[in-house]
Amino acid sequence: MLRVEDITHSFKTGNEWTSVLHKINFAVKQGEMVALLGSSGSGKSTLLNLMAGLMKPTEGHIYIADQDIVKMGENKLAEFRRKHIGFIFQAYELITSLTVRENVELPLVFQSVSPSVRKKKALALLEQVGIPDKADLFPSQLSGGQQQRVSIARSLITEPSVIFADEPTGNLDSKTEEEIISILLNLNRTMKTTFIVVTHEYKVAEQMQRIFTLRDGFLITEQQTAAKAGQQAAVETEAQAAAETEEQTAVEAEQKAAVETEQKAAVETEEQTAAGTEEQTPAEAEQQTPAEAEPAEGGKP
Amino acid sequence: MKIRDISRMAWEQVKRRKVVTGLCMTGISIGCAAIIVALSVGQSAQVYVTEQVNQSFKMDEIMVSPGGGIPSNGKGGSGGGGSGEVNENLDPGKLTDQKLKIIQGLNHVKAASPFQEAGYLQLVTIDNKIADVRIIVADLQMLTEYDHKFKQGGANGQPGTIVLNYGATLGLIDLETRQKLYESMGNDPFNQDIQEQYRKLSVQPSELYRKQIQIQAQDYSTTTPATKLSSPLQVGGILEGAKGIDDMQASYDKIMYISPETAAQLSKELVFDNSTTSVLNLPEEGSYNAVTVKVDDVANIKSVEQMIQKLSLNAQDNLFQQEMLKEQFDMIKMAALGIGVFILIIASISIIVAMTMSTHQRRRQIGIMKVLGANMGQIRNMFITEAALLGLLGGLLGVLFSYLIVMGLNKLVGSAGDGMNFFIPPMNLPIGISFAIMTGVLSGIYPAISASRTDALTAIKRD
Ligand SMILES: Nc1ncnc2c1ncn2[C@@H]1O[C@H](COP(=O)(O)OP(=O)(O)OP(=O)(O)O)[C@@H](O)[C@H]1O
Ligand SMILES: [Mg+2]
């Protein structure tokens, strides 16, 4: 569904290039919900923005629904984004001059969907995120948590293949955070929408099916959470079954095999990674217990 | 993206961004008002001047005079004309009664009647007020055929009655006052008070209807001026003043219309013993020195004129006056339009600045929309629509302004006592509004393009 291949990204500041992401590789299956975990400045947002097509990587490829978005031009990308990608921001980013319902409808406005169809969909989604009574209010009249619910409904209205969320609970207190995360988990379960959620809190990440941990631009761990292992297995078989009907079966299988063989090597480099050596090679590891992931998470610079 | 959605969103923005909207609307409305007012003033002036010209020069009239120049005085033969008295009967260019009848019978001719200038004489009222009047010999009953209207009375056809124009009823002063005034003006020609007094007296109206008056002639050929008074005449009618001409102007042209019979009688009465010359300048019996022909439509003027010229007569119309005016006013209108467009261009700078400011403030919003799938064209269209909307609103405000300005102009001109009236021809409103919308769109293009190029990411990141 989503595949990141050898993504490297550098920013130019003045005359110097600062490398932010190094040879990132991973794949996410249809219907999966994964967390992108890492401390501040580790490159999470950069990676997310690259995947959402909001900027171009220095090197590498990003495939969504089998299309390389890196090669797309601005307008092609806009159209692609419209069809396949949803986005949830940390600061909600609702348009203040539009009502809640109009905000939810907005992505469909750019697709020239008729007002009556738009309205029906928007109201249904507002119901689903639990604020059906706020449809005609303006964003400024809502609490942060409610605004984020609007933003979630907005990201869903185009029925995208994947939704990217950049610290969706970053501006919220822990109680509201729980509510929002449970809404996302619920949507993932019921609608089978793929979610990539950026967070720097392990307690948020551990509720997802898989965690990718970033550190200084390296993907250091890829971990399947224990709590969701059972569910993950179910999802995986389901995804696999879906994949088999598609043409990508071979590719998927191949990649899975590759990841598994790499597993041991990755565990070996684990110690190096935690030490923060600059010369390290990017590692992909699949760890079975969350406890073992702690050092990586705890090793903040 | 549906047009409906684009316009609604543009409207929302215009409603919300009061400062930008205000700035842009002010700029555009001033430009739009300038165009409307400039065009309207040009057109009003044209209408006014054309009216003025039509007052003194009727477009549907032809002045007919004898062919080969103005002939010598019929009665006295004071010389002047090339044709001597001997050849008069043979003069082929003579404007005879017979020719007049032919002209009256021509197609498209509504009326043809002699209006003969007979010179200037003094009018004296019973209470000894006097005024110099121009004497025109005409069939008094024909006056109304030539667009004259009676303010009082009419032409009853009785011998010894005369008709005065409105100007002839103004500024009649008794001899003593007049002499005193002239004297003091001679002594102190720059005295404002005396001039003011003179002006006041010049337009002072007198009630002359049904009053008796006399005509006075002066003999200047002798060293001791001799005067002669005619027998009393009655003022049978007073004509209305011309529209758009104030009293002062009217008082400059005092006319007394008399019938040919009255003219003949006056001519007899006012002869000085030692002179062979009549005080009245009259052609001989059965001929005329001036006939005015009224044609049913201006379009037929030229053809009628040609027919008259075939009778070896001079024919002169006033159409050239209008053509001259038209050329002049076309130029004025172009200049006015130029001024308006110039102001709009200046205004468009303010719009570009305000819109660019506004797009900069809205970078974040543009970024979000891009992330939500808006493409460059859609963003651009949203901004251009907004600019067009600002143009339209500015245009409407401009229409309001232009009415206020024209009202102000009319007050100003009105207080100056002139008869000029400014108005806005309805055609100017769509012209002004189109210019306003065009300005909005043109000035919106640059900000719209720069908005559409906004990078989604940087727009969201910075706050
Ligand atoms: N536009 C940019 N120009 C230059 N450097 C940038 C730019 N954006 C990000 N960076 C740098 O790239 C690195 C990664 O930034 P990024 O925003 O991806 O971090 P993050 O993991 O999302 O952090 P946070 O948790 O604080 O949001 C940082 O060191 C940052 O300074
Ligand atoms: Mg971030």
Short mmCIF file of N, CA and C and ligand atoms in Angstrom, two decimals, chain A residues 11-13 18-21 38-47 49 55 90 166-167 198-200 214, chain B residues 457-458 461-462, ligand 1:
data_model
loop_
_atom_site.label_atom_id
_atom_site.label_comp_id
_atom_site.label_asym_id
_atom_site.label_seq_id
_atom_site.Cartn_x
_atom_site.Cartn_y
_atom_site.Cartn_z
N PHE A 11 18.31 19.27 4.13
CA PHE A 11 17.83 20.65 4.01
C PHE A 11 19.02 21.55 3.76
N LYS A 12 18.77 22.56 3.00
CA LYS A 12 19.84 23.52 2.76
C LYS A 12 19.62 24.70 3.69
N THR A 13 20.59 24.93 4.56
CA THR A 13 20.50 26.10 5.42
C THR A 13 21.73 26.95 5.14
N THR A 18 22.14 20.12 5.63
CA THR A 18 22.03 19.26 6.81
C THR A 18 21.19 18.06 6.45
N SER A 19 21.77 16.90 6.70
CA SER A 19 21.09 15.66 6.38
C SER A 19 20.10 15.36 7.49
N VAL A 20 18.86 15.11 7.12
CA VAL A 20 17.81 14.91 8.11
C VAL A 20 17.30 13.46 8.11
N LEU A 21 17.27 12.85 6.95
CA LEU A 21 16.83 11.46 6.86
C LEU A 21 17.88 10.67 6.08
N GLY A 38 9.64 9.02 17.83
CA GLY A 38 10.99 9.58 17.87
C GLY A 38 10.99 10.88 18.63
N SER A 39 12.17 11.25 19.08
CA SER A 39 12.24 12.48 19.86
C SER A 39 12.21 13.68 18.92
N SER A 40 12.15 14.86 19.53
CA SER A 40 12.05 16.08 18.74
C SER A 40 13.28 16.25 17.86
N GLY A 41 13.04 16.57 16.60
CA GLY A 41 14.13 16.81 15.69
C GLY A 41 14.66 15.55 15.03
N SER A 42 14.03 14.42 15.30
CA SER A 42 14.53 13.17 14.74
C SER A 42 14.15 13.01 13.27
N GLY A 43 13.24 13.85 12.78
CA GLY A 43 12.88 13.80 11.36
C GLY A 43 11.53 13.19 11.06
N LYS A 44 10.70 13.04 12.10
CA LYS A 44 9.38 12.43 11.91
C LYS A 44 8.52 13.23 10.94
N SER A 45 8.40 14.55 11.23
CA SER A 45 7.54 15.39 10.39
C SER A 45 8.07 15.43 8.97
N THR A 46 9.38 15.48 8.85
CA THR A 46 9.97 15.52 7.51
C THR A 46 9.58 14.27 6.73
N LEU A 47 9.68 13.14 7.36
CA LEU A 47 9.32 11.88 6.70
C LEU A 47 7.84 11.86 6.34
N ASN A 49 5.85 14.42 5.85
CA ASN A 49 5.57 15.37 4.78
C ASN A 49 6.02 14.84 3.43
N MET A 55 6.55 17.60 0.05
CA MET A 55 7.85 18.02 -0.46
C MET A 55 8.55 16.83 -1.08
N GLN A 90 -1.26 18.75 13.72
CA GLN A 90 -1.18 18.92 15.18
C GLN A 90 -2.07 20.08 15.64
N ASP A 166 0.17 14.18 11.97
CA ASP A 166 1.41 14.67 12.58
C ASP A 166 1.11 15.14 13.99
N GLU A 167 1.49 14.35 14.95
CA GLU A 167 1.22 14.62 16.36
C GLU A 167 -0.20 15.12 16.57
N VAL A 198 2.34 10.21 13.63
CA VAL A 198 3.59 10.67 14.22
C VAL A 198 3.36 11.01 15.69
N THR A 199 4.22 10.55 16.53
CA THR A 199 4.09 10.90 17.94
C THR A 199 5.46 10.80 18.60
N HIS A 200 5.62 11.49 19.71
CA HIS A 200 6.87 11.30 20.45
C HIS A 200 6.60 10.64 21.80
N LEU A 214 12.38 6.50 14.91
CA LEU A 214 13.38 7.31 14.21
C LEU A 214 14.32 7.94 15.21
N LEU B 457 3.90 23.57 2.34
CA LEU B 457 4.57 23.24 3.58
C LEU B 457 5.07 24.46 4.35
N THR B 458 5.81 25.31 3.64
CA THR B 458 6.34 26.50 4.33
C THR B 458 5.20 27.36 4.83
N LYS B 461 4.07 25.75 8.05
CA LYS B 461 5.07 25.75 9.11
C LYS B 461 5.17 27.08 9.84
N ARG B 462 5.32 28.14 9.05
CA ARG B 462 5.53 29.44 9.69
C ARG B 462 4.22 29.98 10.22
N1 LIG C 1 12.68 23.64 6.31
C1 LIG C 1 13.75 23.21 6.99
N2 LIG C 1 14.95 23.75 6.73
C2 LIG C 1 16.05 23.34 7.39
N3 LIG C 1 16.03 22.39 8.33
C3 LIG C 1 14.84 21.82 8.65
C4 LIG C 1 13.65 22.20 7.99
N4 LIG C 1 12.65 21.46 8.48
C5 LIG C 1 13.20 20.65 9.42
N5 LIG C 1 14.50 20.88 9.52
C6 LIG C 1 15.42 20.15 10.37
O1 LIG C 1 15.24 18.77 10.18
C7 LIG C 1 15.28 18.06 11.38
C8 LIG C 1 14.04 17.23 11.54
O2 LIG C 1 12.91 18.06 11.68
P1 LIG C 1 11.46 17.49 11.87
O3 LIG C 1 10.53 18.63 11.86
O4 LIG C 1 11.23 16.45 10.88
O5 LIG C 1 11.53 16.89 13.32
P2 LIG C 1 10.39 16.19 14.16
O6 LIG C 1 10.86 14.81 14.44
O7 LIG C 1 9.11 16.33 13.51
O8 LIG C 1 10.44 17.01 15.50
P3 LIG C 1 9.23 17.47 16.43
O9 LIG C 1 8.90 16.29 17.27
O10 LIG C 1 9.81 18.56 17.25
O11 LIG C 1 8.12 17.90 15.56
C9 LIG C 1 15.45 19.08 12.47
O12 LIG C 1 16.79 19.08 12.88
C10 LIG C 1 15.11 20.39 11.83
O13 LIG C 1 15.91 21.42 12.36
#
